[in-house]
CSV table of C-alpha atoms in Angstrom, one decimal:
chain,number,residue,atom,x,y,z
A,1364,MET,CA,7.9,90.7,35.9
A,1365,THR,CA,8.2,88.3,33.8
A,1366,ALA,CA,10.7,85.7,35.3
A,1367,LEU,CA,12.1,83.9,32.6
A,1368,PRO,CA,11.3,85.1,28.6
A,1369,SER,CA,11.5,82.1,27.0
A,1370,THR,CA,9.8,79.9,24.3
A,1371,LEU,CA,8.2,78.3,26.8
A,1372,ARG,CA,4.6,77.7,26.4
A,1373,ALA,CA,2.1,79.4,28.7
A,1374,PRO,CA,1.4,76.7,31.0
A,1375,THR,CA,-2.5,76.4,30.8
A,1376,GLU,CA,-2.6,72.5,31.7
A,1377,ALA,CA,-0.2,72.5,35.0
A,1378,PRO,CA,-2.6,73.8,37.8
A,1379,GLN,CA,-5.0,70.9,36.5
A,1380,VAL,CA,-2.1,68.2,36.7
A,1381,LEU,CA,-1.4,69.3,40.0
A,1382,ARG,CA,-4.7,69.5,41.6
A,1383,ARG,CA,-5.6,65.6,39.9
A,1384,CYS,CA,-2.7,64.4,41.5
A,1385,ARG,CA,-2.9,66.1,45.1
A,1386,GLU,CA,-6.6,64.5,45.1
A,1387,LEU,CA,-4.9,61.3,44.1
A,1388,VAL,CA,-2.2,61.8,46.7
A,1389,ARG,CA,-4.2,63.2,49.5
A,1390,PRO,CA,-6.1,60.7,51.6
A,1391,ALA,CA,-2.9,58.5,51.7
A,1392,LEU,CA,-0.7,61.6,53.2
A,1393,VAL,CA,-3.6,62.1,55.4
A,1394,GLU,CA,-4.0,58.6,56.6
A,1395,ALA,CA,0.0,58.6,57.3
A,1396,VAL,CA,0.0,61.6,59.0
A,1397,GLY,CA,-3.1,60.0,60.9
A,1398,ARG,CA,-0.3,57.3,62.3
A,1399,MET,CA,1.7,60.0,64.0
A,1400,HIS,CA,1.6,60.6,67.9
A,1401,PRO,CA,-1.4,63.0,67.9
A,1402,TRP,CA,0.5,66.1,69.3
A,1403,VAL,CA,3.8,65.9,67.1
A,1404,GLY,CA,0.4,64.7,63.9
A,1405,GLU,CA,-0.9,68.4,64.6
A,1406,MET,CA,2.4,69.9,63.9
A,1407,ALA,CA,3.0,68.0,60.8
A,1408,ALA,CA,-0.5,68.7,59.8
A,1409,TYR,CA,0.2,72.7,60.6
A,1410,SER,CA,2.9,72.6,58.4
A,1411,PHE,CA,0.9,71.4,55.6
A,1412,GLY,CA,-1.4,74.4,56.4
A,1413,TRP,CA,-4.4,71.9,56.8
A,1414,CYS,CA,-4.8,73.6,60.7
A,1415,GLU,CA,-3.9,75.9,62.9
A,1416,VAL,CA,-1.9,75.8,66.3
A,1417,GLY,CA,-4.6,73.7,68.3
A,1418,GLY,CA,-5.8,71.8,65.6
A,1419,ALA,CA,-8.5,73.8,65.0
A,1420,PRO,CA,-9.0,72.9,60.6
A,1421,THR,CA,-8.4,75.4,57.9
A,1422,GLY,CA,-9.3,73.6,55.1
A,1423,GLY,CA,-5.9,74.4,53.2
A,1424,SER,CA,-4.2,72.6,50.2
A,1425,GLY,CA,-0.7,72.0,51.6
A,1426,GLY,CA,0.8,74.0,49.1
A,1427,LYS,CA,1.1,73.1,45.0
A,1428,GLY,CA,2.4,69.5,45.5
A,1429,VAL,CA,5.0,70.0,42.8
A,1430,ARG,CA,6.7,66.7,44.2
A,1431,GLN,CA,3.4,64.6,44.3
A,1432,ALA,CA,2.7,65.9,41.0
A,1433,LEU,CA,6.4,64.1,39.9
A,1434,ALA,CA,5.6,61.4,42.0
A,1435,VAL,CA,2.8,60.1,40.1
A,1436,LEU,CA,3.4,61.2,37.0
A,1437,GLY,CA,6.8,59.1,37.2
A,1438,ALA,CA,4.7,55.9,37.7
A,1439,GLU,CA,2.7,56.9,34.6
A,1440,ALA,CA,5.6,57.9,32.5
A,1441,ALA,CA,6.6,54.1,33.2
A,1442,GLY,CA,3.0,53.3,31.8
A,1443,ALA,CA,1.5,52.6,35.2
A,1444,ASP,CA,-1.6,53.2,36.8
A,1445,GLY,CA,-1.0,57.0,38.8
A,1446,ARG,CA,-1.9,55.3,42.0
A,1447,ALA,CA,1.5,53.0,41.9
A,1448,GLY,CA,3.4,56.3,42.5
A,1449,VAL,CA,1.3,57.4,45.5
A,1450,PRO,CA,4.0,55.7,48.1
A,1451,ALA,CA,6.4,57.7,46.5
A,1452,ALA,CA,4.1,61.0,46.4
A,1453,VAL,CA,3.8,60.7,50.4
A,1454,ALA,CA,7.5,59.6,51.5
A,1455,VAL,CA,8.9,62.5,49.5
A,1456,GLU,CA,6.4,65.4,50.7
A,1457,LEU,CA,7.1,64.2,54.3
A,1458,VAL,CA,10.7,64.2,53.9
A,1459,HIS,CA,10.3,67.5,52.0
A,1460,THR,CA,8.5,69.0,54.9
A,1461,PHE,CA,10.6,67.5,57.4
A,1462,SER,CA,13.6,69.5,55.6
A,1463,LEU,CA,11.3,72.7,55.7
A,1464,LEU,CA,11.0,72.5,59.4
A,1465,HIS,CA,14.5,71.8,60.3
A,1466,ASP,CA,15.7,74.5,57.4
A,1467,ASP,CA,13.5,77.3,59.1
A,1468,ILE,CA,15.2,76.3,62.4
A,1469,MET,CA,18.8,76.6,60.9
A,1470,ASP,CA,18.1,79.5,59.1
A,1471,GLY,CA,16.0,81.4,62.2
A,1472,ASP,CA,13.3,82.2,59.3
A,1473,ALA,CA,10.0,83.1,61.7
A,1474,ALA,CA,7.7,83.0,58.6
A,1475,ARG,CA,6.7,81.0,55.9
A,1476,ARG,CA,3.4,80.8,53.4
A,1477,ARG,CA,2.3,83.9,55.7
A,1478,ARG,CA,2.3,82.2,58.8
A,1479,PRO,CA,4.2,81.8,61.4
A,1480,THR,CA,7.0,78.3,61.4
A,1481,VAL,CA,6.3,75.5,63.1
A,1482,TRP,CA,9.1,76.6,65.5
A,1483,LYS,CA,8.2,79.6,66.4
A,1484,ALA,CA,4.5,78.6,67.1
A,1485,TYR,CA,5.5,75.6,68.9
A,1486,GLY,CA,9.0,76.0,70.0
A,1487,THR,CA,12.5,74.5,68.4
A,1488,GLY,CA,12.5,71.4,70.3
A,1489,PRO,CA,8.8,70.0,69.2
A,1490,ALA,CA,9.8,71.4,65.9
A,1491,VAL,CA,12.6,69.3,65.7
A,1492,LEU,CA,11.2,66.3,66.6
A,1493,ALA,CA,8.3,66.9,64.4
A,1494,GLY,CA,10.8,66.6,61.4
A,1495,ASP,CA,12.5,63.8,62.8
A,1496,ALA,CA,9.3,62.2,62.9
A,1497,LEU,CA,8.3,62.9,59.5
A,1498,PHE,CA,11.4,61.7,58.5
A,1499,ALA,CA,10.8,58.6,60.2
A,1500,LEU,CA,6.9,57.9,58.6
A,1501,ALA,CA,8.6,58.9,55.1
A,1502,VAL,CA,11.0,55.5,55.4
A,1503,GLU,CA,8.0,53.7,57.0
A,1504,THR,CA,5.5,54.5,54.4
A,1505,LEU,CA,8.1,53.8,51.1
A,1506,ALA,CA,9.4,50.7,52.7
A,1507,ALA,CA,5.7,49.1,52.6
A,1508,ALA,CA,5.4,49.5,49.4
A,1509,PRO,CA,5.8,46.9,46.0
A,1510,GLY,CA,9.6,47.6,45.3
A,1511,GLY,CA,9.8,49.4,49.0
A,1512,PRO,CA,13.3,48.1,49.7
A,1513,GLN,CA,15.0,49.5,46.5
A,1514,ALA,CA,12.8,52.6,46.5
A,1515,VAL,CA,14.1,53.5,50.0
A,1516,ARG,CA,17.8,52.9,48.7
A,1517,VAL,CA,17.0,55.6,46.2
A,1518,LEU,CA,15.7,58.0,48.7
A,1519,SER,CA,18.2,57.9,51.0
A,1520,ALA,CA,20.7,58.8,47.9
A,1521,ALA,CA,18.8,61.7,47.9
A,1522,LEU,CA,18.6,62.7,51.1
A,1523,GLY,CA,22.4,62.5,51.6
A,1524,ASP,CA,22.5,64.8,48.7
A,1525,LEU,CA,19.9,66.9,50.4
A,1526,VAL,CA,22.5,67.1,53.5
A,1527,ARG,CA,25.3,67.4,51.6
A,1528,GLY,CA,23.3,71.1,49.7
A,1529,GLN,CA,22.1,71.8,52.8
A,1530,ALA,CA,25.7,71.8,54.8
A,1531,ASP,CA,27.2,73.4,51.9
A,1532,ASP,CA,24.6,76.2,51.7
A,1533,LEU,CA,25.2,77.0,55.6
A,1534,LEU,CA,29.2,77.0,55.1
A,1535,PHE,CA,28.7,79.7,52.3
A,1536,ALA,CA,27.2,82.1,54.8
A,1537,THR,CA,30.7,82.2,56.7
A,1538,ARG,CA,32.9,83.0,53.5
A,1539,PRO,CA,33.9,86.4,52.0
A,1540,TRP,CA,32.1,88.1,49.5
A,1541,ALA,CA,35.5,88.8,47.3
A,1542,GLY,CA,39.0,87.1,47.3
A,1543,PRO,CA,40.0,83.6,46.9
A,1544,GLN,CA,37.5,81.9,49.4
A,1545,ARG,CA,34.6,83.4,47.8
A,1546,VAL,CA,31.8,81.3,46.8
A,1547,ARG,CA,32.0,80.1,42.8
A,1548,VAL,CA,28.8,80.1,40.5
A,1549,GLU,CA,29.7,76.4,40.2
A,1550,GLU,CA,29.7,75.7,43.6
A,1551,TYR,CA,26.6,77.3,44.0
A,1552,ARG,CA,25.5,75.0,41.3
A,1553,ALA,CA,26.6,72.0,43.1
A,1554,MET,CA,24.7,73.1,46.3
A,1555,ALA,CA,21.3,73.9,44.5
A,1556,GLU,CA,21.3,70.3,42.9
A,1557,HIS,CA,21.9,69.1,46.0
A,1558,LYS,CA,19.6,70.7,48.1
A,1559,THR,CA,16.9,71.3,45.4
A,1560,GLY,CA,17.0,68.8,42.9
A,1561,ALA,CA,18.2,65.6,44.2
A,1562,LEU,CA,14.8,65.7,45.9
A,1563,LEU,CA,12.6,66.8,42.7
A,1564,GLY,CA,14.6,63.6,40.9
A,1565,CYS,CA,14.0,61.3,43.6
A,1566,ALA,CA,10.1,61.9,43.4
A,1567,ALA,CA,10.0,61.1,39.7
A,1568,SER,CA,12.5,58.5,39.5
A,1569,VAL,CA,10.9,56.5,42.5
A,1570,GLY,CA,7.6,56.9,41.4
A,1571,ALA,CA,8.9,55.4,38.5
A,1572,LEU,CA,10.7,53.0,39.9
A,1573,LEU,CA,7.3,51.9,41.9
A,1574,GLY,CA,5.5,52.2,38.7
A,1575,GLY,CA,7.8,49.0,37.0
A,1576,ALA,CA,10.2,51.3,34.7
A,1577,ALA,CA,13.4,50.1,33.0
A,1578,PRO,CA,16.4,51.6,34.7
A,1579,SER,CA,17.2,54.0,31.8
A,1580,VAL,CA,13.7,55.6,32.5
A,1581,VAL,CA,14.7,55.6,36.2
A,1582,GLU,CA,17.9,57.5,35.6
A,1583,ALA,CA,16.6,59.6,33.2
A,1584,LEU,CA,13.8,60.9,35.5
A,1585,ASP,CA,16.2,61.3,38.1
A,1586,ARG,CA,18.6,63.8,35.7
A,1587,ALA,CA,15.5,65.6,34.8
A,1588,GLY,CA,14.5,66.5,38.1
A,1589,ARG,CA,17.8,67.1,39.0
A,1590,HIS,CA,18.2,69.7,36.3
A,1591,LEU,CA,14.7,71.2,37.2
A,1592,GLY,CA,15.9,71.7,40.6
A,1593,ILE,CA,18.8,73.9,39.4
A,1594,ALA,CA,16.3,76.0,37.0
A,1595,PHE,CA,14.0,76.0,40.2
A,1596,GLN,CA,16.6,77.6,42.4
A,1597,ALA,CA,18.2,80.1,39.8
A,1598,VAL,CA,14.4,81.6,39.2
A,1599,ASP,CA,13.7,81.5,42.9
A,1600,ASP,CA,16.8,83.7,43.4
A,1601,VAL,CA,15.8,86.4,40.6
A,1602,LEU,CA,12.5,86.7,42.4
A,1603,GLY,CA,14.2,87.0,45.8
A,1604,ILE,CA,15.8,90.1,44.9
A,1605,TRP,CA,13.1,91.7,42.3
A,1606,GLY,CA,10.2,89.6,42.7
A,1607,ASP,CA,7.0,91.4,43.4
A,1608,PRO,CA,6.3,91.7,47.3
A,1609,ALA,CA,2.5,91.4,46.9
A,1610,VAL,CA,3.0,88.0,44.8
A,1611,THR,CA,5.7,86.6,46.5
A,1612,GLY,CA,4.9,87.7,50.0
A,1613,LYS,CA,8.6,88.8,50.8
A,1614,PRO,CA,10.0,92.0,51.1
A,1615,VAL,CA,11.4,93.7,47.9
A,1616,HIS,CA,15.2,92.8,47.9
A,1617,GLY,CA,14.6,90.4,50.5
A,1618,ASP,CA,17.3,88.3,49.7
A,1619,LEU,CA,19.7,91.0,50.0
A,1620,ARG,CA,18.6,92.0,53.5
A,1621,GLU,CA,18.9,88.8,54.6
A,1622,HIS,CA,22.8,88.8,53.2
A,1623,LYS,CA,21.5,85.7,50.9
A,1624,LYS,CA,24.5,84.4,48.5
A,1625,THR,CA,22.4,83.8,45.6
A,1626,PHE,CA,23.0,82.9,42.1
A,1627,PRO,CA,22.3,86.4,40.9
A,1628,VAL,CA,24.9,88.2,43.2
A,1629,LEU,CA,27.8,85.2,42.9
A,1630,ALA,CA,27.5,86.0,39.1
A,1631,ALA,CA,28.0,89.6,39.6
A,1632,LEU,CA,30.7,89.6,41.6
A,1633,GLY,CA,32.7,86.9,39.4
A,1634,SER,CA,32.0,89.4,36.0
A,1635,GLY,CA,35.3,90.3,36.5
A,1636,ALA,CA,34.0,94.4,36.0
A,1637,PRO,CA,35.6,96.8,38.0
A,1638,ALA,CA,32.2,97.4,39.6
A,1639,SER,CA,32.3,93.9,41.2
A,1640,ARG,CA,34.4,95.3,43.8
A,1641,ARG,CA,32.4,98.2,44.4
A,1642,LEU,CA,29.4,95.6,44.7
A,1643,ALA,CA,31.4,93.1,47.2
A,1644,ALA,CA,32.3,96.2,49.6
A,1645,LEU,CA,28.6,97.5,49.2
A,1646,LEU,CA,27.6,93.8,50.2
A,1647,ASP,CA,30.1,93.5,53.3
A,1648,SER,CA,29.3,96.8,54.6
A,1649,GLY,CA,25.8,95.7,54.8
A,1650,GLY,CA,24.9,99.1,52.2
A,1651,GLU,CA,21.3,100.0,50.6
A,1652,PRO,CA,20.0,97.1,49.4
A,1653,GLY,CA,18.2,98.4,46.1
A,1654,GLU,CA,21.8,99.7,45.1
A,1655,ALA,CA,23.1,96.6,45.4
A,1656,ALA,CA,20.4,95.4,43.4
A,1657,ALA,CA,20.6,97.5,40.8
A,1658,LEU,CA,24.4,97.0,40.6
A,1659,ILE,CA,23.8,93.1,40.3
A,1660,ASP,CA,21.6,93.9,37.5
A,1661,THR,CA,24.4,96.1,35.5
A,1662,LEU,CA,26.9,93.4,36.3
A,1663,GLY,CA,24.7,91.2,34.9
A,1664,GLY,CA,23.9,88.9,37.5
A,1665,ARG,CA,19.6,88.8,36.7
A,1666,THR,CA,20.7,87.9,32.9
A,1667,GLU,CA,23.2,85.2,34.2
A,1668,ALA,CA,20.5,83.8,36.6
A,1669,LEU,CA,17.9,83.6,33.7
A,1670,ALA,CA,20.5,82.3,31.2
A,1671,GLU,CA,21.1,79.3,34.1
A,1672,ALA,CA,17.5,78.7,34.5
A,1673,ARG,CA,17.1,78.4,30.2
A,1674,ALA,CA,19.9,76.1,30.2
A,1675,HIS,CA,19.2,73.4,32.7
A,1676,ILE,CA,15.5,73.6,31.2
A,1677,ALA,CA,17.1,72.7,27.7
A,1678,ALA,CA,18.6,69.4,30.1
A,1679,VAL,CA,15.5,68.6,31.2
A,1680,GLU,CA,14.0,68.3,27.9
A,1681,ALA,CA,17.3,66.6,26.5
A,1682,ALA,CA,16.8,64.1,29.2
A,1683,LEU,CA,13.4,63.5,28.9
A,1684,ALA,CA,14.2,62.7,24.8
A,1685,ASP,CA,16.6,60.3,25.9
A,1686,VAL,CA,14.4,57.6,26.6
A,1687,ALA,CA,10.7,56.1,25.2
A,1688,LEU,CA,7.8,57.7,27.1
A,1689,PRO,CA,4.3,57.8,26.8
A,1690,ALA,CA,3.1,61.3,25.4
A,1691,ARG,CA,0.4,62.2,27.8
A,1692,PRO,CA,2.5,62.1,30.8
A,1693,VAL,CA,5.4,63.5,29.2
A,1694,GLU,CA,3.3,66.9,28.4
A,1695,GLU,CA,2.2,66.8,31.8
A,1696,LEU,CA,5.6,67.0,32.9
A,1697,ARG,CA,6.6,69.6,30.4
A,1698,SER,CA,3.2,72.1,31.5
A,1699,LEU,CA,4.4,71.5,35.0
A,1700,LEU,CA,7.9,72.6,33.9
A,1701,GLU,CA,6.7,75.7,32.2
A,1702,TYR,CA,4.6,76.6,35.2
A,1703,LEU,CA,7.4,76.3,37.5
A,1704,MET,CA,9.9,78.6,35.2
A,1705,LEU,CA,7.5,81.0,34.5
A,1706,ARG,CA,5.7,81.6,37.9
A,1707,ASP,CA,5.4,84.4,39.5
A,1708,LEU,CA,5.6,82.6,42.9
């Protein structure tokens, strides 16, 4: 499927940008993980896809490295060499991985990237320990960088938002599908900004901060990352219902089978149409996911989610236009935006 029909160009440059930034960051990331306790470091390496249980190397790349790229490009947007953003890239990647380890435990997810999650492979206690160690290592890494104390304050604020978003996400699961206590779209939007957008904004803004950027540039890149997070989540939610399992690695209608309150579902429930009551009853009873997906589509849930993504893409563009930035990093940031929004994964 086309995830986001819009005016965006084909993201031909983005894979090269991601690869360049990964190659720049990888040695520092490997060195940081190498400072961990060997057993904890093995779990960290497993979570990055670098090894199997027991430590046998896999040669995995550790994912796309979007947050790493945002940090490097943030430094370059400040007019600095991309290497200035490497400590930010390492710290944010470590925090992101820490959050995934804990999220998988909280959500009970048994697989990630087509492999057992860390808690399934090593146990719940060890996975919690590995997550804690990654968080501590992130702070240590950033604090040791030039300008580190200020950067740690920015990271701490983003972590506070991430925790707030995760708390809201967990609480959403306890609320009803219909009635005055149902989850509203605006609440979900705020959750997505905190849980997903805060760390994307942190990556770009801390990279810029370490690159010596003016406060206006740091703030603009943080704002851009937060809007990117909401857009990313909206598209991810569309793929979570209608994505191709052969591409996403998840079963068709996977988010509905897991009873997740995602953007298309909430938009459909809030449409005010008579069929929204039927949808709420179907979701409440754990009915056929295919029927629910069709109702969500009919009620405009998919359309509204994609419109939400477009609106936040426009907000990213506006944030980038608010400050004077070098042309090349901005072009590469835009290529990443297009890549993420037009992705099949």
